[in-house]
CSV table of C-alpha atoms in Angstrom, one decimal:
chain,number,residue,atom,x,y,z
Z,1,UNK,CA,-34.4,-8.1,36.4
Z,2,UNK,CA,-31.8,-8.3,34.0
Z,3,UNK,CA,-30.6,-11.8,35.3
Z,4,UNK,CA,-34.6,-12.8,35.0
Z,5,UNK,CA,-35.1,-11.5,31.5
Z,6,UNK,CA,-31.3,-13.2,30.2
Z,7,UNK,CA,-32.9,-16.8,31.8
Z,8,UNK,CA,-35.9,-16.5,29.5
Z,9,UNK,CA,-34.0,-15.2,26.1
Z,10,UNK,CA,-31.7,-18.1,26.6
Z,11,UNK,CA,-34.8,-20.5,27.4
Z,12,UNK,CA,-36.7,-18.9,24.1
Z,13,UNK,CA,-33.4,-19.8,22.4
Z,14,UNK,CA,-32.8,-23.5,24.1
Z,15,UNK,CA,-36.0,-24.4,22.5
Z,16,UNK,CA,-35.2,-23.5,18.7
Z,17,UNK,CA,-31.2,-24.0,19.0
Z,18,UNK,CA,-31.2,-25.5,15.9
Z,19,UNK,CA,-32.0,-21.6,14.1
Z,20,UNK,CA,-30.2,-20.3,17.1
Z,21,UNK,CA,-27.0,-21.8,16.0
Z,22,UNK,CA,-27.3,-21.5,12.6
Z,23,UNK,CA,-28.2,-18.1,13.0
Z,24,UNK,CA,-25.7,-17.0,15.2
Z,25,UNK,CA,-22.9,-18.9,13.5
Z,26,UNK,CA,-23.7,-16.4,10.7
Z,27,UNK,CA,-23.3,-13.7,12.6
Z,28,UNK,CA,-20.4,-14.3,14.2
Z,29,UNK,CA,-19.0,-16.0,10.5
Z,30,UNK,CA,-20.0,-12.3,9.1
Z,31,UNK,CA,-18.9,-9.9,11.3
Z,32,UNK,CA,-15.5,-12.0,12.1
Z,33,UNK,CA,-14.9,-12.1,7.6
Z,34,UNK,CA,-15.7,-8.3,7.8
Z,35,UNK,CA,-12.9,-7.1,10.0
Z,36,UNK,CA,-10.3,-9.3,8.1
Z,37,UNK,CA,-12.0,-7.8,5.1
Z,38,UNK,CA,-11.9,-4.2,6.7
Z,39,UNK,CA,-8.2,-4.8,7.9
Z,40,UNK,CA,-6.9,-5.7,4.5
Z,41,UNK,CA,-8.6,-2.8,2.4
Z,42,UNK,CA,-7.5,-0.4,5.3
Z,43,UNK,CA,-4.1,-1.9,5.2
Z,44,UNK,CA,-4.3,-1.1,0.7
Z,45,UNK,CA,-5.4,2.3,1.3
Z,46,UNK,CA,-3.0,3.7,4.0
Z,47,UNK,CA,-0.1,2.6,1.5
Z,48,UNK,CA,3.2,4.6,1.5
Z,49,UNK,CA,1.5,6.9,4.3
Z,50,UNK,CA,4.6,6.0,6.1
Z,51,UNK,CA,7.0,8.7,3.7
Z,52,UNK,CA,7.1,11.9,6.7
Z,53,UNK,CA,7.2,14.0,3.1
Z,54,UNK,CA,4.4,11.8,1.4
Z,55,UNK,CA,2.6,15.0,0.8
Z,56,UNK,CA,5.1,17.3,-0.9
Z,57,UNK,CA,5.9,14.1,-3.0
Z,58,UNK,CA,4.7,13.7,-6.8
Z,59,UNK,CA,5.2,10.9,-9.3
Z,60,UNK,CA,5.7,12.6,-12.7
Z,61,UNK,CA,4.2,10.7,-16.1
Z,62,UNK,CA,4.7,11.8,-19.3
Z,63,UNK,CA,1.8,11.2,-21.9
Z,64,UNK,CA,2.0,8.5,-24.9
Z,65,UNK,CA,4.4,10.5,-27.4
Z,66,UNK,CA,2.3,8.0,-30.3
Z,67,UNK,CA,-1.1,9.6,-29.4
Z,68,UNK,CA,-2.3,6.3,-27.0
Z,69,UNK,CA,-4.7,7.9,-23.9
Z,70,UNK,CA,-2.2,6.4,-21.4
Z,71,UNK,CA,0.5,8.0,-19.6
Z,72,UNK,CA,4.1,6.9,-18.9
Z,73,UNK,CA,6.0,6.0,-16.3
Z,74,UNK,CA,9.6,6.1,-17.4
Z,75,UNK,CA,11.3,9.4,-17.7
Z,76,UNK,CA,14.4,10.1,-19.2
Z,77,UNK,CA,17.2,10.4,-17.4
Z,78,UNK,CA,18.0,14.1,-18.3
Z,79,UNK,CA,14.9,15.3,-17.3
Z,80,UNK,CA,15.5,15.2,-13.1
Z,81,UNK,CA,18.8,17.6,-14.5
Z,82,UNK,CA,16.1,20.3,-16.3
Z,83,UNK,CA,14.2,20.1,-13.2
Z,84,UNK,CA,16.0,21.0,-10.7
Z,85,UNK,CA,18.1,23.8,-12.7
Z,86,UNK,CA,15.7,25.3,-14.2
Z,87,UNK,CA,12.5,25.4,-10.8
Z,88,UNK,CA,12.9,26.4,-7.8
Z,89,UNK,CA,9.4,24.9,-6.8
Z,90,UNK,CA,11.5,21.4,-6.8
Z,91,UNK,CA,13.4,20.3,-3.7
Z,92,UNK,CA,15.2,17.1,-4.5
Z,93,UNK,CA,14.3,14.9,-7.2
Z,94,UNK,CA,15.1,11.4,-7.1
Z,95,UNK,CA,15.2,8.4,-10.5
Z,96,UNK,CA,14.8,4.4,-9.5
Z,97,UNK,CA,15.9,2.0,-12.3
Z,98,UNK,CA,15.9,-1.5,-12.8
Z,99,UNK,CA,19.6,-3.1,-13.3
Z,100,UNK,CA,18.9,-7.0,-15.0
Z,101,UNK,CA,21.2,-9.7,-14.9
Z,102,UNK,CA,22.7,-9.0,-11.6
Z,103,UNK,CA,24.5,-11.8,-9.9
Z,104,UNK,CA,25.3,-11.7,-6.1
Z,105,UNK,CA,28.4,-13.6,-4.7
Z,106,UNK,CA,29.5,-14.5,-1.2
Z,107,UNK,CA,32.2,-17.1,-1.0
Z,108,UNK,CA,30.9,-19.6,-3.1
Z,109,UNK,CA,27.1,-19.1,-3.0
Z,110,UNK,CA,25.8,-17.2,-5.9
Z,111,UNK,CA,22.5,-15.4,-6.2
Z,112,UNK,CA,20.7,-14.4,-9.3
Z,113,UNK,CA,17.0,-13.6,-8.5
Z,114,UNK,CA,17.7,-10.6,-6.3
Z,115,UNK,CA,15.4,-7.4,-7.5
Z,116,UNK,CA,18.4,-4.4,-7.8
Z,117,UNK,CA,17.1,-1.4,-8.4
Z,118,UNK,CA,20.1,1.9,-9.0
Z,119,UNK,CA,19.1,5.2,-7.1
Z,120,UNK,CA,19.7,8.7,-6.6
Z,121,UNK,CA,21.6,9.3,-3.4
Z,122,UNK,CA,18.0,11.3,-2.6
Z,123,UNK,CA,16.2,8.0,-1.9
Z,124,UNK,CA,16.0,8.2,2.1
Z,125,UNK,CA,15.2,12.1,1.8
Z,126,UNK,CA,11.8,11.2,-0.6
Z,127,UNK,CA,11.3,7.4,1.3
Z,128,UNK,CA,11.3,7.2,4.7
Z,129,UNK,CA,12.3,2.9,4.5
Z,130,UNK,CA,13.2,2.2,8.2
Z,131,UNK,CA,16.6,1.0,8.3
Z,132,UNK,CA,17.9,-1.6,10.6
Z,133,UNK,CA,21.0,-1.2,10.5
Z,134,UNK,CA,23.5,1.3,9.1
Z,135,UNK,CA,23.1,5.5,8.3
Z,136,UNK,CA,20.6,7.2,5.6
Z,137,UNK,CA,23.1,9.7,5.1
Z,138,UNK,CA,26.2,8.0,3.0
Z,139,UNK,CA,24.6,5.0,2.1
Z,140,UNK,CA,24.0,5.2,-1.7
Z,141,UNK,CA,27.6,5.8,-2.3
Z,142,UNK,CA,29.2,4.0,-6.0
Z,143,UNK,CA,31.1,1.1,-3.6
Z,144,UNK,CA,28.1,0.5,-1.4
Z,145,UNK,CA,25.5,-1.4,-1.6
Z,146,UNK,CA,22.1,-1.9,0.6
Z,147,UNK,CA,19.9,-4.7,1.4
Z,148,UNK,CA,16.6,-6.0,2.5
Z,149,UNK,CA,16.8,-7.6,5.4
Z,150,UNK,CA,15.4,-10.9,4.3
Z,151,UNK,CA,18.4,-11.0,1.5
Z,152,UNK,CA,20.7,-10.2,4.8
Z,153,UNK,CA,19.2,-13.2,6.1
Z,154,UNK,CA,20.0,-15.1,2.7
Z,155,UNK,CA,23.7,-14.0,2.1
Z,156,UNK,CA,24.8,-14.1,6.1
Z,157,UNK,CA,22.5,-15.5,8.3
Z,158,UNK,CA,22.0,-12.7,9.9
Z,159,UNK,CA,21.0,-8.6,9.4
Z,160,UNK,CA,23.7,-7.1,11.3
Z,161,UNK,CA,25.6,-7.6,8.1
Z,162,UNK,CA,27.6,-3.4,7.8
Z,163,UNK,CA,30.8,-3.5,6.2
Z,164,UNK,CA,30.9,-7.2,5.0
Z,165,UNK,CA,31.9,-7.1,1.1
Z,166,UNK,CA,30.1,-8.7,-1.3
Z,167,UNK,CA,30.8,-9.3,-5.1
Z,168,UNK,CA,28.3,-8.0,-7.4
Z,169,UNK,CA,28.3,-8.4,-10.9
Z,170,UNK,CA,26.5,-7.8,-14.4
Z,171,UNK,CA,27.4,-9.1,-18.5
Z,172,UNK,CA,30.4,-6.7,-18.2
Z,173,UNK,CA,31.0,-5.6,-14.6
Z,174,UNK,CA,32.2,-7.1,-11.7
Z,175,UNK,CA,32.6,-5.0,-8.7
Z,176,UNK,CA,33.4,-5.6,-4.6
Z,177,UNK,CA,30.5,-3.9,-2.8
Z,178,UNK,CA,30.8,-2.2,1.1
Z,179,UNK,CA,27.2,-3.1,2.5
Z,180,UNK,CA,26.7,0.1,4.2
Z,181,UNK,CA,23.0,-0.4,5.3
Z,182,UNK,CA,20.2,-3.2,5.7
Z,183,UNK,CA,16.3,-1.7,5.3
Z,184,UNK,CA,13.8,-3.1,7.7
Z,185,UNK,CA,10.8,-4.7,6.9
Z,186,UNK,CA,7.4,-2.1,6.9
Z,187,UNK,CA,5.0,-2.0,8.7
Z,188,UNK,CA,2.5,-0.1,6.2
Z,189,UNK,CA,2.8,-1.4,2.5
Z,190,UNK,CA,4.5,0.4,-0.2
Z,191,UNK,CA,4.1,0.0,-4.4
Z,192,UNK,CA,8.0,0.0,-4.4
Z,193,UNK,CA,9.4,-3.3,-4.2
Z,194,UNK,CA,13.4,-3.8,-4.4
Z,195,UNK,CA,15.9,-6.6,-2.5
Z,196,UNK,CA,19.0,-4.3,-2.7
Z,197,UNK,CA,19.8,-0.6,-3.9
Z,198,UNK,CA,22.6,0.4,-5.6
Z,199,UNK,CA,23.5,4.1,-6.4
Z,200,UNK,CA,23.2,4.5,-10.2
Z,201,UNK,CA,26.9,5.2,-10.3
Z,202,UNK,CA,27.8,2.2,-9.1
Z,203,UNK,CA,27.0,0.3,-12.8
Z,204,UNK,CA,26.9,3.0,-15.2
Z,205,UNK,CA,24.5,2.8,-18.4
Z,206,UNK,CA,22.7,-0.2,-16.8
Z,207,UNK,CA,19.7,1.9,-15.9
Z,208,UNK,CA,18.5,2.1,-18.8
Z,209,UNK,CA,18.2,5.6,-20.0
Z,210,UNK,CA,15.4,6.2,-17.4
Z,211,UNK,CA,13.1,5.3,-15.0
Z,212,UNK,CA,10.4,6.4,-12.5
Z,213,UNK,CA,10.8,9.6,-11.6
Z,214,UNK,CA,10.3,11.6,-8.1
Z,215,UNK,CA,9.4,15.3,-7.4
Z,216,UNK,CA,9.5,16.6,-3.6
Z,217,UNK,CA,8.8,20.0,-3.7
Z,218,UNK,CA,8.8,22.8,-1.5
Z,219,UNK,CA,5.4,23.1,-1.4
Z,220,UNK,CA,2.3,20.7,-2.2
Z,221,UNK,CA,0.1,23.6,-3.2
Z,222,UNK,CA,3.0,24.7,-6.1
Z,223,UNK,CA,2.4,21.4,-7.9
Z,224,UNK,CA,-0.3,22.7,-10.2
Z,225,UNK,CA,1.6,25.9,-11.4
Z,226,UNK,CA,5.0,23.8,-11.2
Z,227,UNK,CA,3.1,22.0,-14.2
Z,228,UNK,CA,1.8,24.7,-16.3
Z,229,UNK,CA,5.3,26.4,-16.2
Z,230,UNK,CA,6.8,23.0,-17.5
Z,231,UNK,CA,5.0,22.4,-19.8
Z,232,UNK,CA,4.6,26.0,-21.2
Z,233,UNK,CA,7.7,25.6,-21.6
Z,234,UNK,CA,9.0,25.1,-25.4
Z,235,UNK,CA,12.4,24.0,-24.5
Z,236,UNK,CA,11.5,20.9,-22.6
Z,237,UNK,CA,12.7,17.8,-22.9
Z,238,UNK,CA,10.9,14.3,-23.9
Z,239,UNK,CA,10.9,11.5,-25.7
Z,240,UNK,CA,10.7,12.4,-28.7
Z,241,UNK,CA,12.4,16.0,-28.7
Z,242,UNK,CA,11.8,19.3,-27.3
Z,243,UNK,CA,8.8,20.8,-26.3
Z,244,UNK,CA,6.9,18.0,-27.6
Z,245,UNK,CA,6.1,15.8,-24.1
Z,246,UNK,CA,3.3,17.0,-21.6
Z,247,UNK,CA,3.9,16.1,-17.9
Z,248,UNK,CA,2.1,15.6,-15.1
Z,249,UNK,CA,2.9,15.4,-11.2
Z,250,UNK,CA,0.6,12.7,-9.3
Z,251,UNK,CA,1.1,12.7,-5.6
Z,252,UNK,CA,2.7,9.2,-4.1
Z,253,UNK,CA,-0.5,8.3,-2.5
Z,254,UNK,CA,-2.2,7.5,-5.6
Z,255,UNK,CA,1.6,5.5,-7.1
Z,256,UNK,CA,-0.3,2.1,-6.2
Z,257,UNK,CA,-3.7,2.5,-7.7
Z,258,UNK,CA,-2.1,4.0,-10.8
Z,259,UNK,CA,-2.6,1.1,-13.2
Z,260,UNK,CA,-0.4,2.9,-15.8
Z,261,UNK,CA,2.9,2.2,-13.5
Z,262,UNK,CA,4.1,-1.4,-15.4
Z,263,UNK,CA,6.9,-1.2,-14.5
Z,264,UNK,CA,8.9,-4.7,-12.6
Z,265,UNK,CA,9.6,-3.1,-9.7
Z,266,UNK,CA,6.5,-1.3,-8.6
Z,267,UNK,CA,3.1,-3.1,-7.0
Z,268,UNK,CA,0.0,-1.7,-8.0
Z,269,UNK,CA,-3.9,-2.0,-7.1
Z,270,UNK,CA,-6.6,-1.9,-9.4
Z,271,UNK,CA,-8.8,1.0,-7.5
Z,272,UNK,CA,-11.9,-0.6,-8.5
Z,273,UNK,CA,-10.8,-3.5,-6.6
Z,274,UNK,CA,-10.7,-1.7,-3.4
Z,275,UNK,CA,-14.7,-0.3,-4.3
Z,276,UNK,CA,-15.7,-3.9,-4.7
Z,277,UNK,CA,-14.2,-5.1,-1.7
Z,278,UNK,CA,-16.3,-2.1,0.4
Z,279,UNK,CA,-19.2,-3.3,-1.6
Z,280,UNK,CA,-18.5,-6.4,-0.1
Z,281,UNK,CA,-17.7,-5.5,3.4
Z,282,UNK,CA,-21.5,-3.9,3.2
Z,283,UNK,CA,-23.3,-6.9,1.9
Z,284,UNK,CA,-21.7,-8.9,4.5
Z,285,UNK,CA,-23.1,-6.5,7.6
Z,286,UNK,CA,-26.2,-5.9,6.2
Z,287,UNK,CA,-26.5,-10.2,5.9
Z,288,UNK,CA,-25.2,-10.0,9.4
Z,289,UNK,CA,-27.9,-7.5,10.8
Z,290,UNK,CA,-30.9,-9.0,9.0
Z,291,UNK,CA,-29.9,-12.6,10.7
Z,292,UNK,CA,-29.8,-10.8,13.6
Z,293,UNK,CA,-33.2,-9.1,13.5
Z,294,UNK,CA,-33.8,-12.8,12.5
Z,295,UNK,CA,-32.3,-14.2,16.2
Z,296,UNK,CA,-34.3,-11.1,17.6
Z,297,UNK,CA,-37.7,-12.1,16.0
Z,298,UNK,CA,-37.2,-15.9,16.5
Z,299,UNK,CA,-36.8,-14.5,20.2
Z,300,UNK,CA,-40.4,-13.4,20.1
Z,301,UNK,CA,-42.0,-15.6,18.3
Z,302,UNK,CA,-42.9,-18.1,21.4
Z,303,UNK,CA,-44.2,-15.0,23.5
Z,304,UNK,CA,-47.3,-14.3,20.9
Z,305,UNK,CA,-50.2,-15.8,23.1
Z,306,UNK,CA,-48.4,-13.7,26.4
Z,307,UNK,CA,-48.1,-10.2,24.2
Z,308,UNK,CA,-51.9,-10.7,23.4
Z,309,UNK,CA,-52.9,-11.2,26.4
Z,310,UNK,CA,-51.1,-7.9,27.6
Z,311,UNK,CA,-52.6,-6.2,24.8
Z,312,UNK,CA,-56.0,-7.2,26.2
Z,313,UNK,CA,-55.3,-6.8,29.4
Z,314,UNK,CA,-54.0,-3.1,28.0
Z,315,UNK,CA,-50.7,-3.4,29.4
Z,316,UNK,CA,-48.4,-0.5,28.8
Z,317,UNK,CA,-45.9,-0.7,25.2
Z,318,UNK,CA,-43.0,-0.6,27.5
Z,319,UNK,CA,-45.0,-4.0,29.5
Z,320,UNK,CA,-45.2,-5.5,25.9
Z,321,UNK,CA,-41.1,-5.7,25.2
Z,322,UNK,CA,-40.9,-6.8,28.7
Z,323,UNK,CA,-39.9,-9.9,30.0
Z,324,UNK,CA,-42.0,-10.0,33.4
């Protein structure tokens, strides 16, 4: 019975093959496009979810002291010490800043287009960027340098470069640094974008006095009470003086979707983009479903007489929709 019904369906579609082809092509294109779009949206939504401590990690923002309603991701370099010294809820802090004007030398080759970040030694405690080579515990020391996989290939032509020497220069400092680790590509997306990592003490004074700051709390539920304690402290430091700056702790998962993150080493995505993407995906699926209905109606178009005869003969409801 199934084989017979399938033959009748195919014959009916073949009689209207041009319309059938158009509808089937639109169905195929619609489902392919929606699958691609859904995959992209899922990839974007899962940004920074590969970090083990993501639930307890928060990016710190401050209000604009000049009256703008937007938040500021730049936190002064003295604020991390204030946090760890005064609040037991803060397990660790990592501050990240950009180092401009860096030249990397290897043999006779020079590179000045690498994105170099100055970070605390706690960087790999908060962020689980996978290492292709090297160890996380001692890779961020004053005489060390961490490369991304792509830049290791650019500099050496291969990735197992731990122990190799690189000459790194700024406008007033030149240092020979040992490659201590190579960061592998992440399967999931991250809002942090870098080619090289060095410790703050490698180039002191080159971090512009602060940067993006992240706090690892002992318990994620302690965030609200901690923020209240900080903002109630009249001695809290700030850009415009003590007790004049309010601070906010935003979950790490929201950093990618926070348009206030305007620092050069951060990638951001407007949440409205994802909302529009889901709406478009819904419309594509709706159109594809509508075309499927058209395809079904097309297969029944040539059976009007047959259905009429069955109704005259008082056929059952199941009989009206069968091909026998």
